[in-house]
Coordinates of C-alpha atoms and ligand atoms in Angstrom, one line a residue:
G862 CA 16.3 -15.4 -13.0
Q863 CA 17.1 -15.7 -9.4
V864 CA 15.7 -13.6 -6.7
V865 CA 18.1 -12.5 -4.0
V866 CA 16.4 -11.8 -0.7
R867 CA 18.4 -9.7 1.8
S868 CA 16.9 -9.9 5.2
S869 CA 17.8 -10.2 8.9
E870 CA 15.1 -12.9 9.2
P871 CA 16.1 -16.5 8.8
T872 CA 16.1 -17.1 5.0
G873 CA 13.8 -20.1 5.3
I874 CA 11.0 -18.2 6.9
M875 CA 11.4 -15.2 4.6
Y876 CA 11.4 -17.5 1.5
R877 CA 8.4 -19.3 2.7
S878 CA 6.4 -16.2 3.5
I879 CA 7.2 -14.7 0.1
N880 CA 6.3 -17.9 -1.6
Q881 CA 3.1 -18.3 0.3
S882 CA 1.9 -14.9 -0.7
L883 CA 2.8 -15.6 -4.3
V884 CA 0.6 -18.7 -4.2
D885 CA -2.3 -16.8 -2.8
T886 CA -2.1 -13.9 -5.0
E887 CA -0.7 -15.0 -8.2
K888 CA -3.7 -14.3 -10.4
L889 CA -4.6 -11.1 -8.6
L890 CA -1.0 -9.9 -8.9
A891 CA -0.9 -10.8 -12.5
L892 CA -3.6 -8.3 -13.0
L893 CA -1.7 -5.5 -11.4
S894 CA 0.6 -3.3 -13.4
Q895 CA 2.4 -1.7 -10.5
P896 CA 3.6 -3.1 -7.2
T897 CA 1.6 -2.2 -4.1
D898 CA 2.9 0.0 -1.4
I899 CA 0.4 -0.4 1.3
N900 CA 1.8 0.1 4.8
D901 CA 0.4 -1.1 8.0
R902 CA -0.4 1.6 10.5
E903 CA 1.9 1.8 13.5
D904 CA -0.9 0.9 15.8
A905 CA -2.3 -1.8 13.5
M906 CA -4.1 -4.6 15.3
S907 CA -4.6 -8.2 14.2
L908 CA -7.9 -8.8 12.4
V909 CA -10.3 -10.7 14.7
V910 CA -12.7 -12.9 12.7
N911 CA -15.8 -14.2 14.4
D912 CA -18.4 -14.5 11.7
G913 CA -16.4 -13.5 8.6
E914 CA -19.0 -10.9 7.6
I915 CA -17.8 -8.6 4.8
E916 CA -19.2 -5.1 4.2
F917 CA -18.4 -2.7 1.4
D918 CA -19.7 0.7 2.6
N919 CA -20.1 3.2 -0.2
V920 CA -16.8 2.3 -1.8
S921 CA -15.4 4.4 -4.6
F922 CA -11.9 3.8 -6.1
S923 CA -9.8 5.0 -9.0
Y924 CA -6.6 3.6 -10.3
D925 CA -6.1 6.8 -12.3
P926 CA -7.6 10.2 -11.4
R927 CA -9.2 10.4 -14.9
T928 CA -11.3 7.2 -14.6
T929 CA -13.4 5.6 -11.9
A930 CA -13.1 1.8 -11.3
L931 CA -15.7 1.7 -8.5
N932 CA -18.3 4.3 -7.7
G933 CA -20.4 4.1 -4.5
V934 CA -20.5 0.4 -4.1
S935 CA -22.3 -1.0 -1.0
F936 CA -23.1 -4.6 -0.2
K937 CA -22.8 -7.2 2.5
V938 CA -21.6 -10.7 2.5
P939 CA -23.4 -12.1 5.6
K940 CA -21.8 -14.9 7.7
G941 CA -21.2 -18.0 5.6
S942 CA -23.0 -16.8 2.5
S943 CA -22.0 -16.7 -1.1
V944 CA -22.0 -13.6 -3.2
A945 CA -21.2 -13.7 -6.9
L946 CA -20.0 -10.8 -9.0
V947 CA -21.0 -10.6 -12.7
G948 CA -20.7 -7.9 -15.3
E949 CA -18.9 -7.2 -18.5
S950 CA -15.1 -6.8 -18.8
G951 CA -13.9 -3.7 -17.0
A952 CA -17.1 -3.4 -14.8
G953 CA -15.0 -3.6 -11.6
K954 CA -15.3 -7.2 -10.4
S955 CA -11.5 -7.8 -9.9
T956 CA -11.1 -4.4 -8.3
I957 CA -13.6 -5.5 -5.5
L958 CA -11.4 -8.6 -4.8
R959 CA -8.2 -6.6 -4.9
L960 CA -9.5 -4.0 -2.5
L961 CA -10.7 -6.7 -0.1
Y962 CA -7.3 -8.3 -0.2
R963 CA -5.9 -4.8 0.3
F964 CA -3.7 -4.4 -2.7
Y965 CA -4.8 -0.8 -2.4
D966 CA -6.1 1.3 0.5
L967 CA -9.2 3.3 0.0
P968 CA -8.6 7.0 0.0
Q969 CA -10.2 9.3 2.5
G970 CA -13.8 9.8 1.5
G971 CA -13.7 6.6 -0.6
G972 CA -15.9 4.6 1.8
R973 CA -14.9 1.7 4.0
I974 CA -14.4 -2.0 3.8
L975 CA -15.2 -3.9 7.0
I976 CA -14.7 -7.5 8.1
D977 CA -16.7 -8.2 11.2
G978 CA -16.9 -4.5 11.8
Q979 CA -13.2 -3.8 11.5
D980 CA -11.9 -1.4 8.8
I981 CA -9.3 -3.4 6.9
R982 CA -7.1 -0.3 6.8
N983 CA -6.6 -0.6 10.6
V984 CA -5.5 -4.2 10.7
T985 CA -2.2 -5.8 9.7
Q986 CA -1.9 -7.1 6.2
K987 CA -0.6 -10.4 7.5
S988 CA -3.7 -11.0 9.7
L989 CA -6.0 -10.0 6.9
R990 CA -4.4 -12.3 4.3
A991 CA -4.3 -15.1 6.8
A992 CA -8.1 -14.9 7.0
I993 CA -8.6 -15.0 3.2
G994 CA -8.2 -17.9 0.8
V995 CA -7.8 -17.1 -2.8
V996 CA -8.7 -19.6 -5.6
P997 CA -7.3 -18.0 -8.8
Q998 CA -8.2 -18.9 -12.3
D999 CA -4.9 -20.4 -12.9
C1000 CA -2.8 -21.9 -10.1
V1001 CA 0.9 -21.9 -10.3
L1002 CA 2.5 -25.3 -9.6
F1003 CA 6.0 -25.9 -8.2
N1004 CA 8.1 -28.5 -10.0
S1005 CA 7.7 -30.8 -7.0
S1006 CA 5.4 -33.6 -6.0
I1007 CA 1.6 -33.3 -6.2
G1008 CA 1.6 -33.9 -2.4
Y1009 CA 3.9 -31.0 -1.8
N1010 CA 1.9 -28.8 -4.1
I1011 CA -1.3 -29.5 -2.1
G1012 CA 0.4 -29.4 1.3
Y1013 CA 1.6 -25.9 0.6
G1014 CA -1.8 -24.6 1.8
K1015 CA -0.8 -25.4 5.4
F1016 CA 2.7 -25.5 7.0
G1017 CA 3.4 -28.9 8.3
S1018 CA 0.4 -30.7 6.9
T1019 CA 0.4 -34.5 7.3
P1020 CA 0.0 -36.9 4.4
E1021 CA -3.4 -37.8 5.8
E1022 CA -4.5 -34.2 5.8
I1023 CA -3.3 -33.8 2.2
E1024 CA -5.2 -36.8 1.1
Q1025 CA -8.3 -35.7 2.8
A1026 CA -8.1 -32.3 1.1
A1027 CA -7.4 -33.9 -2.3
K1028 CA -10.6 -36.0 -1.7
S1029 CA -12.7 -33.0 -0.9
A1030 CA -11.3 -31.2 -3.9
Q1031 CA -12.2 -34.2 -6.2
M1032 CA -8.6 -34.7 -7.1
H1033 CA -7.6 -37.9 -5.1
E1034 CA -8.9 -40.3 -7.8
R1035 CA -6.9 -38.6 -10.4
I1036 CA -3.7 -38.5 -8.3
V1037 CA -3.9 -42.3 -7.6
T1038 CA -3.6 -42.9 -11.4
F1039 CA -0.2 -41.0 -11.4
P1040 CA 2.9 -43.3 -11.6
D1041 CA 4.0 -42.5 -8.0
G1042 CA 0.7 -41.3 -6.6
Y1043 CA 1.2 -38.4 -4.2
D1044 CA 5.0 -38.4 -4.8
T1045 CA 4.6 -37.9 -8.6
T1046 CA 6.3 -34.7 -9.8
V1047 CA 3.9 -32.3 -11.5
G1048 CA 4.5 -29.1 -13.4
E1049 CA 6.8 -28.4 -16.3
R1050 CA 9.2 -31.3 -15.5
G1051 CA 6.6 -33.8 -14.5
V1052 CA 3.0 -34.7 -15.1
R1053 CA 1.3 -31.8 -16.7
L1054 CA -2.1 -30.9 -15.2
S1055 CA -5.0 -29.5 -17.1
G1056 CA -6.5 -26.2 -16.2
G1057 CA -9.4 -27.9 -14.3
E1058 CA -6.9 -30.1 -12.4
K1059 CA -4.8 -27.1 -11.4
Q1060 CA -7.9 -25.3 -10.1
R1061 CA -8.7 -28.4 -8.0
V1062 CA -5.1 -28.3 -6.6
A1063 CA -5.8 -24.6 -5.6
I1064 CA -9.1 -25.7 -4.0
A1065 CA -7.3 -28.5 -2.1
R1066 CA -4.6 -26.0 -0.9
T1067 CA -7.3 -23.6 0.3
L1068 CA -9.1 -26.4 2.1
L1069 CA -5.9 -27.0 4.1
K1070 CA -5.5 -23.3 4.8
N1071 CA -9.0 -23.3 6.1
P1072 CA -9.8 -19.6 5.9
P1073 CA -13.1 -18.1 7.0
I1074 CA -13.3 -15.9 3.9
L1075 CA -12.8 -16.9 0.2
L1076 CA -12.1 -15.1 -3.0
L1077 CA -12.8 -17.1 -6.1
D1078 CA -12.1 -16.3 -9.7
E1079 CA -13.8 -18.7 -12.0
A1080 CA -11.9 -19.9 -15.0
T1081 CA -12.9 -18.2 -18.2
S1082 CA -12.0 -21.1 -20.4
A1083 CA -14.7 -23.6 -21.1
L1084 CA -14.2 -26.9 -19.3
D1085 CA -15.6 -30.3 -20.4
S1086 CA -18.8 -31.1 -18.5
H1087 CA -17.2 -33.9 -16.4
T1088 CA -14.4 -31.5 -15.2
E1089 CA -17.0 -28.8 -14.7
K1090 CA -19.0 -31.1 -12.4
D1091 CA -15.9 -32.1 -10.4
I1092 CA -15.0 -28.5 -9.9
Q1093 CA -18.5 -27.5 -8.9
K1094 CA -18.5 -30.3 -6.3
A1095 CA -15.1 -29.3 -5.0
L1096 CA -16.2 -25.7 -4.8
Q1097 CA -19.3 -26.7 -2.9
N1098 CA -17.1 -28.4 -0.3
L1099 CA -14.9 -25.4 -0.1
V1100 CA -17.5 -22.7 0.2
A1101 CA -19.7 -24.5 2.7
G1102 CA -19.8 -22.5 6.0
R1103 CA -17.5 -19.8 4.6
S1104 CA -18.2 -16.2 3.4
S1105 CA -17.3 -16.1 -0.3
L1106 CA -17.0 -13.5 -3.0
S1107 CA -16.6 -14.9 -6.5
I1108 CA -16.2 -13.6 -10.0
A1109 CA -18.4 -15.6 -12.3
H1110 CA -18.0 -15.7 -16.0
R1111 CA -20.4 -18.6 -16.8
L1112 CA -23.7 -17.5 -15.3
S1113 CA -24.9 -21.1 -15.1
T1114 CA -22.4 -21.8 -12.3
I1115 CA -23.8 -19.2 -9.9
A1116 CA -27.4 -20.2 -10.0
S1117 CA -27.1 -21.3 -6.3
A1118 CA -25.3 -18.1 -5.1
D1119 CA -27.1 -16.5 -2.1
L1120 CA -26.8 -13.1 -3.8
I1121 CA -25.7 -12.0 -7.3
L1122 CA -24.4 -8.5 -7.8
V1123 CA -24.5 -7.2 -11.4
L1124 CA -21.8 -4.5 -12.0
K1125 CA -21.6 -2.0 -14.8
D1126 CA -19.1 0.8 -15.1
G1127 CA -18.1 0.5 -11.4
Q1128 CA -21.6 0.5 -10.0
I1129 CA -24.1 -2.2 -8.8
V1130 CA -26.9 -1.9 -11.3
E1131 CA -28.9 -5.0 -10.2
Q1132 CA -28.9 -7.4 -7.3
G1133 CA -30.8 -10.5 -6.2
S1134 CA -31.0 -14.2 -6.6
H1135 CA -30.7 -15.9 -10.0
T1136 CA -34.5 -16.3 -10.2
E1137 CA -35.2 -12.7 -9.1
L1138 CA -32.7 -11.3 -11.6
L1139 CA -34.2 -13.3 -14.5
A1140 CA -37.7 -12.1 -13.6
L1141 CA -36.4 -8.5 -13.5
G1142 CA -35.7 -8.8 -17.2
G1143 CA -32.8 -6.4 -17.1
V1144 CA -29.0 -6.5 -17.6
F1145 CA -28.6 -10.0 -16.0
A1146 CA -31.5 -11.4 -18.0
S1147 CA -30.0 -10.3 -21.2
M1148 CA -26.5 -11.5 -20.3
W1149 CA -28.2 -14.9 -19.5
A1150 CA -30.0 -15.0 -22.9
E1151 CA -26.8 -14.1 -24.7
Q1152 CA -24.8 -16.9 -23.0
I1153 CA -27.5 -19.4 -23.8
S1154 CA -27.7 -18.5 -27.4
A1155 CA -23.9 -18.5 -27.6
S1156 CA -23.5 -22.0 -26.0
G1157 CA -26.7 -23.5 -27.4
E1158 CA -27.4 -24.8 -23.9
A1159 CA -30.8 -25.3 -22.6
P1160 CA -31.5 -22.8 -19.8
T1161 CA -32.1 -25.3 -17.1
P1162 CA -31.2 -23.6 -13.8
A1163 CA -34.0 -21.9 -12.0
G1164 CA -36.5 -22.9 -14.6
A1165 CA -35.5 -20.0 -16.9
S1166 CA -37.3 -21.6 -19.8
D1167 CA -40.4 -22.3 -18.0
P1168 CA -43.2 -20.4 -19.8
L1169 CA -45.1 -20.0 -16.6
Ligands
ATP1430 P1 -12.6 -8.4 -16.3 O1 -13.8 -9.3 -16.4 O2 -12.1 -8.1 -17.7 O3 -11.5 -9.0 -15.4 P2 -13.4 -6.6 -14.3 O4 -14.8 -6.5 -14.1 O5 -12.7 -7.4 -13.3 O6 -13.0 -7.0 -15.7 P3 -11.6 -4.5 -13.3 O7 -10.3 -5.2 -13.6 O8 -12.0 -4.4 -11.9 O9 -12.8 -5.1 -14.2 O10 -11.4 -3.0 -13.9 C1 -12.3 -1.9 -13.6 C2 -11.7 -0.7 -14.2 O11 -10.5 -0.3 -13.7 C3 -11.5 -0.8 -15.7 O12 -11.9 0.4 -16.3 C4 -10.1 -1.1 -15.9 O13 -9.6 -0.6 -17.1 C5 -9.5 -0.3 -14.7 N1 -8.3 -0.9 -14.2 C6 -8.1 -2.2 -13.7 N2 -6.9 -2.4 -13.3 C7 -6.2 -1.2 -13.4 C8 -4.8 -0.9 -13.2 N3 -4.0 -1.7 -12.6 N4 -4.5 0.4 -13.5 C9 -5.4 1.3 -14.1 N5 -6.7 0.9 -14.3 C10 -7.1 -0.3 -14.0

């Protein structure tokens, strides 16, 4: 159906800002059952990002008064570092990303979320979301050219910038095989992209947006090993120098994370590097063992199979 927007703003701008936030939040929004009604404070300031350090300070949150989604969660994502969230379904991983993106405000007594020392409840949503790039599991494509779809990450991006982003996202070589290169229509009425290709489009868009903070939701579906390698390389280019918080489903992909947080029932039950968590022999180690026996994969990263 058609969406009618009534606004005193020029329609073009309005349309673009709605569309932009749809692009950024599609997956996270898909997870929400109700619309958000977060309001900026009257005296809200613009977020000022210097280092891009994120802090969750004793965060507790419930969607529903009878249950708790997060319970006393504290951690830091230091400047430019990568933190991965793991845990079974319902453990609270997506809630952490949604709260940082401010789909919900923390209630009084529910702790604080800070970016470079600023409580995100005190800054404008616009400035907060401008600082955060989201790479969802499944990126929505417009029925338009692949170039347009990538260029969407930054208003007024040049063909050179789009090509550079596509290269870093390991997508350029695929695009040049399309009948009209960057002008080829993709989406339902054009060339259909695979899940892995769509994720690389999302990575390219985010490279153009160039945010200091990243939220990543790894695809749950298994990808072939070639695609997996391309995506890992694209992600490496994206996360370099940025503070990132990612939800990981395949534990092998986060062996290089600076810190892994293991969540269970809304609490952090273990934390450390991949090697440290395996040595701990707890929740993470058993999840790891389970994934290996399910996939039949050799447990190569971090020397997990090393008898010493
Ligand atoms: P998954 O891996 O399945 O995505 P997750 O670790 O991301 O799980 P969350 O989505 O953060 O888990 O959910 C944490 C808890 O909050 C769960 O108990 C879940 O049922 C509940 N929850 C999540 N979203 C909502 C919502 N919109 N309304 C009510 N409860 C919710």
